[in-house]
PDB file of C-alpha atoms in Angstrom:
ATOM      1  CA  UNK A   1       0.017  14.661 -22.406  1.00 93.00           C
ATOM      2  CA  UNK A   2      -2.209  12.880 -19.916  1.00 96.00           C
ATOM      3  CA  UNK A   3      -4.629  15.030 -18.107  1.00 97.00           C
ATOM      4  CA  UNK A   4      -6.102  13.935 -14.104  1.00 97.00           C
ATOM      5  CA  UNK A   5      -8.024  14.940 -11.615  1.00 96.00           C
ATOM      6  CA  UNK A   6      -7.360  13.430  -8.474  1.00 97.00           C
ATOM      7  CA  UNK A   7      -9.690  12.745  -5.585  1.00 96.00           C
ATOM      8  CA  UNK A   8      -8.583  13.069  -2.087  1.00 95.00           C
ATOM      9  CA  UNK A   9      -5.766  14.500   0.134  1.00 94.00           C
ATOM     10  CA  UNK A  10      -4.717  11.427   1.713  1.00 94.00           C
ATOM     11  CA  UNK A  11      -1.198   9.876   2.155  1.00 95.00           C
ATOM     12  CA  UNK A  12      -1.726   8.150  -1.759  1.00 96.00           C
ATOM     13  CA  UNK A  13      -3.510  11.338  -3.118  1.00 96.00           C
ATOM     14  CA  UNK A  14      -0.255  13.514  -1.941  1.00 96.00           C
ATOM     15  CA  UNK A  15       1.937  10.990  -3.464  1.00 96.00           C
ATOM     16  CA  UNK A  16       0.479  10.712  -6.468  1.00 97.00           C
ATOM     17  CA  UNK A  17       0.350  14.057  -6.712  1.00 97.00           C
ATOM     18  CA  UNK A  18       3.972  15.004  -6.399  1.00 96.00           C
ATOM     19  CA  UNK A  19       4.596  11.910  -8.641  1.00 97.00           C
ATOM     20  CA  UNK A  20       2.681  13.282 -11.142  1.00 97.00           C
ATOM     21  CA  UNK A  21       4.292  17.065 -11.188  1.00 96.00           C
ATOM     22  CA  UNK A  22       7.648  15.733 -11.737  1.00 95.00           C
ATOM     23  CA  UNK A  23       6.235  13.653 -15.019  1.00 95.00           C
ATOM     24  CA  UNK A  24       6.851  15.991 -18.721  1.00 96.00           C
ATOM     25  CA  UNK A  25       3.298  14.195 -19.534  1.00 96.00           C
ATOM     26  CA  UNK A  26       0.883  14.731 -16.846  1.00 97.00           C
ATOM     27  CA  UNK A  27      -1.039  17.313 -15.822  1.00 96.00           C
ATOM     28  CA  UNK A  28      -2.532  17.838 -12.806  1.00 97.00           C
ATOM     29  CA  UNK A  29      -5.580  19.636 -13.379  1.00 96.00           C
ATOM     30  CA  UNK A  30      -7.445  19.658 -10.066  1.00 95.00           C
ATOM     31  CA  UNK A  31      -7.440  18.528  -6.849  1.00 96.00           C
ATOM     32  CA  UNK A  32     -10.898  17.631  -4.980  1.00 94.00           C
ATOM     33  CA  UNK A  33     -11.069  17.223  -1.327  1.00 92.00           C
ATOM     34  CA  UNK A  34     -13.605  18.153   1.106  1.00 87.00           C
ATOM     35  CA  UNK A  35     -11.578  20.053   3.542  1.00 85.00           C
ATOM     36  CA  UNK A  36     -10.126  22.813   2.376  1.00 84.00           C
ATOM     37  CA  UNK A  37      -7.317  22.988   5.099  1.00 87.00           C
ATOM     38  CA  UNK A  38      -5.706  19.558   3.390  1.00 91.00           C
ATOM     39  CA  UNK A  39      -5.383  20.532  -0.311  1.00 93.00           C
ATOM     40  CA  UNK A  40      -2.755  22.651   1.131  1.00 91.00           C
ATOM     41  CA  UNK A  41       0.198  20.499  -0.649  1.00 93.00           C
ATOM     42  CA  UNK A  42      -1.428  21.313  -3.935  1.00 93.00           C
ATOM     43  CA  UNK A  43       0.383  25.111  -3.429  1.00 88.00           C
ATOM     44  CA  UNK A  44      -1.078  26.279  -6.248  1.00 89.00           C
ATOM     45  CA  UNK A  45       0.593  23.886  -8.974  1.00 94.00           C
ATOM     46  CA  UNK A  46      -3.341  22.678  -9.450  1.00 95.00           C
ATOM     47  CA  UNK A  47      -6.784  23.810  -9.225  1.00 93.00           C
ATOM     48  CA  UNK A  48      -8.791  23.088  -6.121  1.00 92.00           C
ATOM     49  CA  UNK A  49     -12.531  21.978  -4.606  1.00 91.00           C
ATOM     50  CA  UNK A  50     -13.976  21.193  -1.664  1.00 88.00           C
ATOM     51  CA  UNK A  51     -16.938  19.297  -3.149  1.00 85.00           C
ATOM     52  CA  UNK A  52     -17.484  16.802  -5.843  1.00 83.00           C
ATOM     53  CA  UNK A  53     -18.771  18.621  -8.621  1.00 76.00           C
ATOM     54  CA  UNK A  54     -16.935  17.858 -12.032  1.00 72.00           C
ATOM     55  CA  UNK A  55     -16.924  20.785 -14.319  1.00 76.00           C
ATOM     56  CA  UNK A  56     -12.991  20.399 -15.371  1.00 84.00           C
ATOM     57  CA  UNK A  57     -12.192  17.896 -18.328  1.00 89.00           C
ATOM     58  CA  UNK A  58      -9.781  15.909 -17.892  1.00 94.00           C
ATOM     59  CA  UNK A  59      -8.173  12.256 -19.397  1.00 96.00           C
ATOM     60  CA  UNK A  60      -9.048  10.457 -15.490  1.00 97.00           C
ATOM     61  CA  UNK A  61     -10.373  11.092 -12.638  1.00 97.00           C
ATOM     62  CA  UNK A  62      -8.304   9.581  -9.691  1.00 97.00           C
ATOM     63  CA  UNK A  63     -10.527   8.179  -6.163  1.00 97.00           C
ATOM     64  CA  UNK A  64      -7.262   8.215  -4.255  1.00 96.00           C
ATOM     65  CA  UNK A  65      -9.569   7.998  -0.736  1.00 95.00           C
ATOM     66  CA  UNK A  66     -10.684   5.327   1.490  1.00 94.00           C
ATOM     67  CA  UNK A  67     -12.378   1.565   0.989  1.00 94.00           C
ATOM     68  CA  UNK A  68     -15.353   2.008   2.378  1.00 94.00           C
ATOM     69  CA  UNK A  69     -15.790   5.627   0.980  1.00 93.00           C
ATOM     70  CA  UNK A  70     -15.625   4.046  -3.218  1.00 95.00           C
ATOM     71  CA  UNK A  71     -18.534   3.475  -3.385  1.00 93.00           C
ATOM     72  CA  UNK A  72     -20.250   6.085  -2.050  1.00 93.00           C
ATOM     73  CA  UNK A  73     -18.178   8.641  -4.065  1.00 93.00           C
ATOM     74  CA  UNK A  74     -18.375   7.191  -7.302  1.00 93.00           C
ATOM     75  CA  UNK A  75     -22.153   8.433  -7.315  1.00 92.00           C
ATOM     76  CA  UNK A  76     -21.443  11.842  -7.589  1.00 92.00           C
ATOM     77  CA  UNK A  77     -19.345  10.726 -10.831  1.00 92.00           C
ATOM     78  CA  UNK A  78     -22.273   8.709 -12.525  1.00 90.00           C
ATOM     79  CA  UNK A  79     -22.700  11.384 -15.419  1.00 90.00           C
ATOM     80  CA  UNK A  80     -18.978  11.683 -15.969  1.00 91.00           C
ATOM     81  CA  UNK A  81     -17.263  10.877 -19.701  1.00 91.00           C
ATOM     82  CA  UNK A  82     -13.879  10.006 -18.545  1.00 94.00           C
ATOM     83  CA  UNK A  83     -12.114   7.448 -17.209  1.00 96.00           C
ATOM     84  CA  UNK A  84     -12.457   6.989 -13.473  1.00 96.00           C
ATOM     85  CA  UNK A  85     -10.505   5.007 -11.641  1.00 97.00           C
ATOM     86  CA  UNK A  86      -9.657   3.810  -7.809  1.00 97.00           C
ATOM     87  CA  UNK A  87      -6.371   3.173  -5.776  1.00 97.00           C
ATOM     88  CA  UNK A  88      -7.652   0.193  -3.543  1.00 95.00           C
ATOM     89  CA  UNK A  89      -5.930  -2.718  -3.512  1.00 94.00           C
ATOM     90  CA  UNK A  90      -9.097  -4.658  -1.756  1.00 93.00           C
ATOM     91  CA  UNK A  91     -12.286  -3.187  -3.668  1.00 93.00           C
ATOM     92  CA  UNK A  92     -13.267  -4.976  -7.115  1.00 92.00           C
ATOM     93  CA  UNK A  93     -14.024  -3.231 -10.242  1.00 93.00           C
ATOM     94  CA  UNK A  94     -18.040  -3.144  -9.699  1.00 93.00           C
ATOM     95  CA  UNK A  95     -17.504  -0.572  -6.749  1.00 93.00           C
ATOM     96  CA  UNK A  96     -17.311   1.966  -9.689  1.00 94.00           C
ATOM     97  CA  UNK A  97     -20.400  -0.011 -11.461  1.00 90.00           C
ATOM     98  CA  UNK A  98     -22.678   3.387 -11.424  1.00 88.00           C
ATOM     99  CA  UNK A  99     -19.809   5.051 -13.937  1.00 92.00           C
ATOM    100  CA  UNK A 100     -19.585   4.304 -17.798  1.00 91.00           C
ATOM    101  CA  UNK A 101     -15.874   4.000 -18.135  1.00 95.00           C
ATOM    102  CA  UNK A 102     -13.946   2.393 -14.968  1.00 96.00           C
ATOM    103  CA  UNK A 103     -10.814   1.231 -13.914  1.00 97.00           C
ATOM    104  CA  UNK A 104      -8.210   0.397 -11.458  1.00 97.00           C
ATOM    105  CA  UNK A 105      -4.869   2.399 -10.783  1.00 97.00           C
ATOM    106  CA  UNK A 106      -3.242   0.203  -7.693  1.00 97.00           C
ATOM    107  CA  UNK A 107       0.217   1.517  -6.884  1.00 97.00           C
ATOM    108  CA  UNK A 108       1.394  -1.531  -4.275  1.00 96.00           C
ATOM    109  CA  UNK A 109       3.209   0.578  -1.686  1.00 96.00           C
ATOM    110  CA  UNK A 110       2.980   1.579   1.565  1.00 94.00           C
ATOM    111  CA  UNK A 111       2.621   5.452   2.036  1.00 93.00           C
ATOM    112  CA  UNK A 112       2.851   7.095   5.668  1.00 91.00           C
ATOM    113  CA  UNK A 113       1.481  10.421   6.525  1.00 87.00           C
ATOM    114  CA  UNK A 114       4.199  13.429   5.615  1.00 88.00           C
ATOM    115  CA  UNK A 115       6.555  11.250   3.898  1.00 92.00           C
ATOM    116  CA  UNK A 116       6.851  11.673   0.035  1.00 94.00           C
ATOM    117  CA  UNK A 117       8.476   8.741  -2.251  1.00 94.00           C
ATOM    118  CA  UNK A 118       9.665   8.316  -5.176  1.00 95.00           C
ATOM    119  CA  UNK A 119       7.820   6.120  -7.380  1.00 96.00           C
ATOM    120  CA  UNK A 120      10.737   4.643 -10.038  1.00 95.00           C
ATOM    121  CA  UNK A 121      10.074   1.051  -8.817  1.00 94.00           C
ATOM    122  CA  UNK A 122       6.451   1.128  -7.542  1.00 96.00           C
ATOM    123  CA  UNK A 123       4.269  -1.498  -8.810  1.00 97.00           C
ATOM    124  CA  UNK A 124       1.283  -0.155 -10.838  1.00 97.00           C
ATOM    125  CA  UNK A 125      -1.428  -2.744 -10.897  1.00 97.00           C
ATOM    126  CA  UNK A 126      -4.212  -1.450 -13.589  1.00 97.00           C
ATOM    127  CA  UNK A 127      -6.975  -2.894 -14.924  1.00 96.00           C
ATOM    128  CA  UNK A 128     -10.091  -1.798 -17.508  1.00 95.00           C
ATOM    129  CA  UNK A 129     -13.014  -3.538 -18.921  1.00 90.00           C
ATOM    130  CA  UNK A 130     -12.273  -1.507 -22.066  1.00 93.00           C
ATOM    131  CA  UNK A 131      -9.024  -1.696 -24.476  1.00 95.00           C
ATOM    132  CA  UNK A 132      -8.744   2.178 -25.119  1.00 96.00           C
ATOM    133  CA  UNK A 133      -8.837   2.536 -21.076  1.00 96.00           C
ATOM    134  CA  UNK A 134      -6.349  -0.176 -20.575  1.00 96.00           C
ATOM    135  CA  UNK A 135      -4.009   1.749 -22.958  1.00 97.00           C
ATOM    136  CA  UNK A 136      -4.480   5.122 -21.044  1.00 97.00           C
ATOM    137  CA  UNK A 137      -3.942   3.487 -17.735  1.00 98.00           C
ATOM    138  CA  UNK A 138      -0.711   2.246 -19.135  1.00 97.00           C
ATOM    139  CA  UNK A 139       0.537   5.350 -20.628  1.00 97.00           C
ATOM    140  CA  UNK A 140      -0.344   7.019 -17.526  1.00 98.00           C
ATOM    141  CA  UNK A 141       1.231   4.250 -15.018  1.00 97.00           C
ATOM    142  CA  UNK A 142       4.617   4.262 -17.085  1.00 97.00           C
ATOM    143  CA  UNK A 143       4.698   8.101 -16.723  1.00 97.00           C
ATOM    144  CA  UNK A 144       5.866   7.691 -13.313  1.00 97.00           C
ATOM    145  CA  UNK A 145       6.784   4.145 -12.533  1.00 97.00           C
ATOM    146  CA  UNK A 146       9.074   1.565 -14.497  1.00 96.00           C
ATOM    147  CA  UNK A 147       6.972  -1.029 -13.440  1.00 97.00           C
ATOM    148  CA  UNK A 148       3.258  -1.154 -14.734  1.00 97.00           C
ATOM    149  CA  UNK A 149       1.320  -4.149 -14.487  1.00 97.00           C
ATOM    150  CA  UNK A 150      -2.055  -5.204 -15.957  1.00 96.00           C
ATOM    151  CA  UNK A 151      -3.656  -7.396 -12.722  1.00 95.00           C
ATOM    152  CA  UNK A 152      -7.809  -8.689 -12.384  1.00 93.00           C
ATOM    153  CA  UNK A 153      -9.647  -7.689  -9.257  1.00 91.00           C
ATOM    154  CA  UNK A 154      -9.303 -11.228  -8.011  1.00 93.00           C
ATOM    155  CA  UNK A 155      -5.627 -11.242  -8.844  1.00 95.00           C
ATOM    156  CA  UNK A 156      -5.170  -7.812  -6.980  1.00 94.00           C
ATOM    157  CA  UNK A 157      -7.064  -8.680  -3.649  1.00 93.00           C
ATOM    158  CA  UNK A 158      -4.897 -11.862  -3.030  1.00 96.00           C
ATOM    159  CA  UNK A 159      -2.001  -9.635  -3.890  1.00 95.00           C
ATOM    160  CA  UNK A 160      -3.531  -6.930  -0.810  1.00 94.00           C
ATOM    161  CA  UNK A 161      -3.908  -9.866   1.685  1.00 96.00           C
ATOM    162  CA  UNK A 162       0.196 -10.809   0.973  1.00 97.00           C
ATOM    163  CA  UNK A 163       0.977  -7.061   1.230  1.00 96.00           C
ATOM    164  CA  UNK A 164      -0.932  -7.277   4.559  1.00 96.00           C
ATOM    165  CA  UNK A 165       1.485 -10.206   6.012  1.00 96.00           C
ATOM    166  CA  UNK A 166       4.893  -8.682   4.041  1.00 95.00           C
ATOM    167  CA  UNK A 167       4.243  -5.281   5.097  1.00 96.00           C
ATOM    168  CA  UNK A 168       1.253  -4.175   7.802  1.00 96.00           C
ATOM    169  CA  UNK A 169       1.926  -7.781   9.988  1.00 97.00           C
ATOM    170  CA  UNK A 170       6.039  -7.175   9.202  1.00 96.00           C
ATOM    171  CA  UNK A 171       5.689  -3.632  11.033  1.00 96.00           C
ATOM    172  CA  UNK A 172       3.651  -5.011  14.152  1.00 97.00           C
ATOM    173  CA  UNK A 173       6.665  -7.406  14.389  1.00 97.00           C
ATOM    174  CA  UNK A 174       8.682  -4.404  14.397  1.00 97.00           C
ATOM    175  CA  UNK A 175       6.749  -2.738  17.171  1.00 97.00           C
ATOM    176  CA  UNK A 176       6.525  -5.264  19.171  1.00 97.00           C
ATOM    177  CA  UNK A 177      10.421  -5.807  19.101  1.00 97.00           C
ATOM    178  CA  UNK A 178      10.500  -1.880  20.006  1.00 97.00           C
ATOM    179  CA  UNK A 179       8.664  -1.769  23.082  1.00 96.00           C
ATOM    180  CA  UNK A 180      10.377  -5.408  24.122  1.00 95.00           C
ATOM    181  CA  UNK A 181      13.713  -3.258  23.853  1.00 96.00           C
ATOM    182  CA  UNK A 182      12.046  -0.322  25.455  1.00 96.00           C
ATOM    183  CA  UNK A 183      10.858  -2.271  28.570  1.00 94.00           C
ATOM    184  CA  UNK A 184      14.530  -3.489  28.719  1.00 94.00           C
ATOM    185  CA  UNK A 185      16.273  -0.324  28.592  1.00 96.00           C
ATOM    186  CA  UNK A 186      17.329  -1.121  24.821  1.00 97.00           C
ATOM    187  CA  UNK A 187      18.078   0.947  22.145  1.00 98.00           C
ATOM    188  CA  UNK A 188      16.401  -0.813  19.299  1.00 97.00           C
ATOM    189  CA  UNK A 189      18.611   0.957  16.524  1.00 97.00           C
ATOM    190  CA  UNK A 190      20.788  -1.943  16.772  1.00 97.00           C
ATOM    191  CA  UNK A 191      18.289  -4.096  15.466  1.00 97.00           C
ATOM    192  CA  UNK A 192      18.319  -1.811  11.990  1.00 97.00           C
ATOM    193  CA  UNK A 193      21.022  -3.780  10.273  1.00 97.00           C
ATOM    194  CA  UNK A 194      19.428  -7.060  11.149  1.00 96.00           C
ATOM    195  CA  UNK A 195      15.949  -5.833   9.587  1.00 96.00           C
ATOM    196  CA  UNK A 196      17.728  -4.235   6.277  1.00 96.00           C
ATOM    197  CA  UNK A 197      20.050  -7.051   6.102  1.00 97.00           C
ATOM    198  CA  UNK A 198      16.752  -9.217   6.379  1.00 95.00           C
ATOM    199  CA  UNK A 199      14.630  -7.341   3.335  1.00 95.00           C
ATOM    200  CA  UNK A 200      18.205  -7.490   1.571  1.00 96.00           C
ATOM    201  CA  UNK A 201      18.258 -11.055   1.115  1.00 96.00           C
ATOM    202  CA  UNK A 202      15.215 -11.166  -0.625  1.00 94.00           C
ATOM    203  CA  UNK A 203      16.422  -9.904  -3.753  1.00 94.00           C
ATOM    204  CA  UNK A 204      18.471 -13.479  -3.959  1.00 97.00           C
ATOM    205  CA  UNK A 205      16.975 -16.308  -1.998  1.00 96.00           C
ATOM    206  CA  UNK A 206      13.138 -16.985  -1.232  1.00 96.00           C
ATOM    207  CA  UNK A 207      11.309 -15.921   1.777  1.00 95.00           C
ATOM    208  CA  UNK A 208      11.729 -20.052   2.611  1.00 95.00           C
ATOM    209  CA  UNK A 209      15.659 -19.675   1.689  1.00 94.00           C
ATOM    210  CA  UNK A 210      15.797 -17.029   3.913  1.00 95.00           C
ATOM    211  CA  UNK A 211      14.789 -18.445   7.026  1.00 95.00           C
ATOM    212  CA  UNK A 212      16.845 -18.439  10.193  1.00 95.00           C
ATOM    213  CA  UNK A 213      16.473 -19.002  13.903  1.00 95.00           C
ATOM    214  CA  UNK A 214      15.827 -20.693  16.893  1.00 95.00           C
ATOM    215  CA  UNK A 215      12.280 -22.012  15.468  1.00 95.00           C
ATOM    216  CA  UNK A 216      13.524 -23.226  12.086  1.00 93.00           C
ATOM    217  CA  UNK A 217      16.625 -24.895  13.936  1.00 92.00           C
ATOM    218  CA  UNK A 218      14.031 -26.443  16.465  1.00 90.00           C
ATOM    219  CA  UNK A 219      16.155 -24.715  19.272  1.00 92.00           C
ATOM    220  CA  UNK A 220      13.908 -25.742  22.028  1.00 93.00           C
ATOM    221  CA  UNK A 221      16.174 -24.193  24.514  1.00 94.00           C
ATOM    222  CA  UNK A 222      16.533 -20.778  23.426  1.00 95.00           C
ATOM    223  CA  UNK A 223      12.618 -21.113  22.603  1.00 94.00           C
ATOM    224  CA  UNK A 224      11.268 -21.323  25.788  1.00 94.00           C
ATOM    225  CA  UNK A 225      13.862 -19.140  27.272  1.00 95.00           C
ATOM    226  CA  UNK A 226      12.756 -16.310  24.892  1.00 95.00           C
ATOM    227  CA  UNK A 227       9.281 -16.961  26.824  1.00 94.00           C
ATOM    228  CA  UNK A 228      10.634 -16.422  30.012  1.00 93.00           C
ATOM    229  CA  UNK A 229      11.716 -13.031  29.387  1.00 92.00           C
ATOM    230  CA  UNK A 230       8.589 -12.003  27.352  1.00 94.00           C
ATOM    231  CA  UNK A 231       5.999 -10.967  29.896  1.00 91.00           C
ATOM    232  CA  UNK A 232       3.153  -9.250  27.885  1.00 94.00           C
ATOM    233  CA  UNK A 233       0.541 -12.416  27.273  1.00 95.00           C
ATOM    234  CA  UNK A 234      -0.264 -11.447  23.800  1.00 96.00           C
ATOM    235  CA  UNK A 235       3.256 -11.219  22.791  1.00 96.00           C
ATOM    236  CA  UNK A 236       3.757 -14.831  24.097  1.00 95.00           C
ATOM    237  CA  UNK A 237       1.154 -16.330  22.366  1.00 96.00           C
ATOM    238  CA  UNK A 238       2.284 -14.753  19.381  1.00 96.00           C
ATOM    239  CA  UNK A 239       5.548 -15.626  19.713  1.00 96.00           C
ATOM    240  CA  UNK A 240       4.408 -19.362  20.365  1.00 96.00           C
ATOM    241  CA  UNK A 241       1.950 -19.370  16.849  1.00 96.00           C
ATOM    242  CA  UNK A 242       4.703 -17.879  14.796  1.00 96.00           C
ATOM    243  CA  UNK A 243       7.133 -20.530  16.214  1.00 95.00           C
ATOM    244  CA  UNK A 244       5.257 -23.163  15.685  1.00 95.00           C
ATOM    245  CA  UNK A 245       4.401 -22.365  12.237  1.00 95.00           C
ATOM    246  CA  UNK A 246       8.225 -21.724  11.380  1.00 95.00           C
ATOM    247  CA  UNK A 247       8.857 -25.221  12.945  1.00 93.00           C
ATOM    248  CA  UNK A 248       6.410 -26.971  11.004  1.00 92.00           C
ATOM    249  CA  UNK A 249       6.874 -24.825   7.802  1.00 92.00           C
ATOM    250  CA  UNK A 250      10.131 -25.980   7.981  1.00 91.00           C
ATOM    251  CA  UNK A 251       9.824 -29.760   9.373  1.00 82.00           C
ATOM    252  CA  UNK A 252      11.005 -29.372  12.979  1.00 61.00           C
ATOM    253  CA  UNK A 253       9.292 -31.536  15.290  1.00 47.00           C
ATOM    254  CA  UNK A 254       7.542 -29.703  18.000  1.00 41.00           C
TER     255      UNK A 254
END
């Protein structure tokens, strides 16, 4: 049995959380958050706090909260004897520099606010400057997920920025195409199929295999009539930059 303590009432804190109940060999022993009003989804399977102090023991401490707050955080943690570890897929290692034993617990997924997942299939990226820690952030990864991986910081930020394109840049695309169908009087449902069908083909052919459209057929045509009906200047030139890069990723002439 694995013991935590997890930091934060976040979207990755919550998930965590209810990932952790359903595992036989976890424990949740407390929940630390500064407002009290959002340790609410704890309902009383956990201890809570409202401030940082660190009387419970427990196997790791979890900083499920933001970037920029790591740092900062990890003081109040300076004098603690077990593992503590972060969630960020961006901030190295050293941001936890001011505890003795450190580490890195990375689930690669995107979590939205009020939606709980399952974690089966979630990457686990982990990483420890000790061998013991390593271990425990293994055991503890393949308590809930089938797929735990042992990733450097270096590895782990390069792997952030390609989440950023696959998955934060994929969903602007997604909102843009929404308020295109929107200003037409569009429902934008019907594009659903197209998108799943999309992220479906993954799981056989490359990203490059996958590629269809006007831009990669060099469809100059349909190009700059697309233009004509997009009005919004941003959206043009964005449309313009991605075309052109899917014409000369795929050797199309411009």
């Amino acid at each position: 049995m694995i013991s935590v303590v997890i930091v934060g009432t976040g979207n990755v804190a919550q998930n965590l959380f209810h990932a952790f109940q359903k595992s036989a060999n976890v424990t949740v022993k407390q929940v630390i958050g500064r407002n009290k009003e959002h340790l609410a989804f704890v309902q009383n399977k956990a201890l809570i706090s409202s401030d940082f102090k660190h009387e419970i023991t427990s196997d790791v401490y979890i900083l499920a909260i933001s970037d920029d707050a790591i740092g900062s955080v990890a003081e109040y943690f300076k004098d603690l004897d077990s593992l503590l570890v972060h969630t960020s897929g961006a901030t190295p290692l050293t941001a936890l520099n001011s505890v003795k034993k450190v580490g890195i617990f990375y689930p690669l997924q995107t979590f939205t606010k009020g939606k709980i997942i399952s974690f089966d299939d979630i990457p686990i990226c982990i990483e420890a400057t000790d061998k013991k820690d390593l271990e425990t952030l293994t055991k503890l990864g393949k308590c809930i997920s089938n797929n735990v991986v042992e990733i450097d910081s270096e590895q782990r930020k390069t792997l952030h920025v390609a989440a950023v394109f696959v998955n934060n840049f994929t969903n602007y695309m997604y909102t843009i195409g929404s308020d295109i169908c929107a200003e037409h009087n569009i429902d934008f449902s019907l594009l659903k199929p197209l998108i799943n069908e999309t992220a479906a083909k993954l799981n056989t052919l490359t990203p490059l295999q996958a590629q269809t459209g006007p831009a990669k057929r060099g469809d100059q045509k349909t190009l700059h009539s697309h233009l004509q009906i997009i009005k919004d200047k941003h959206q043009r030139e964005l449309y313009t930059l991605l075309s052109n890069a899917i014409k000369e990723k795929h050797g199309k002439e411009l």
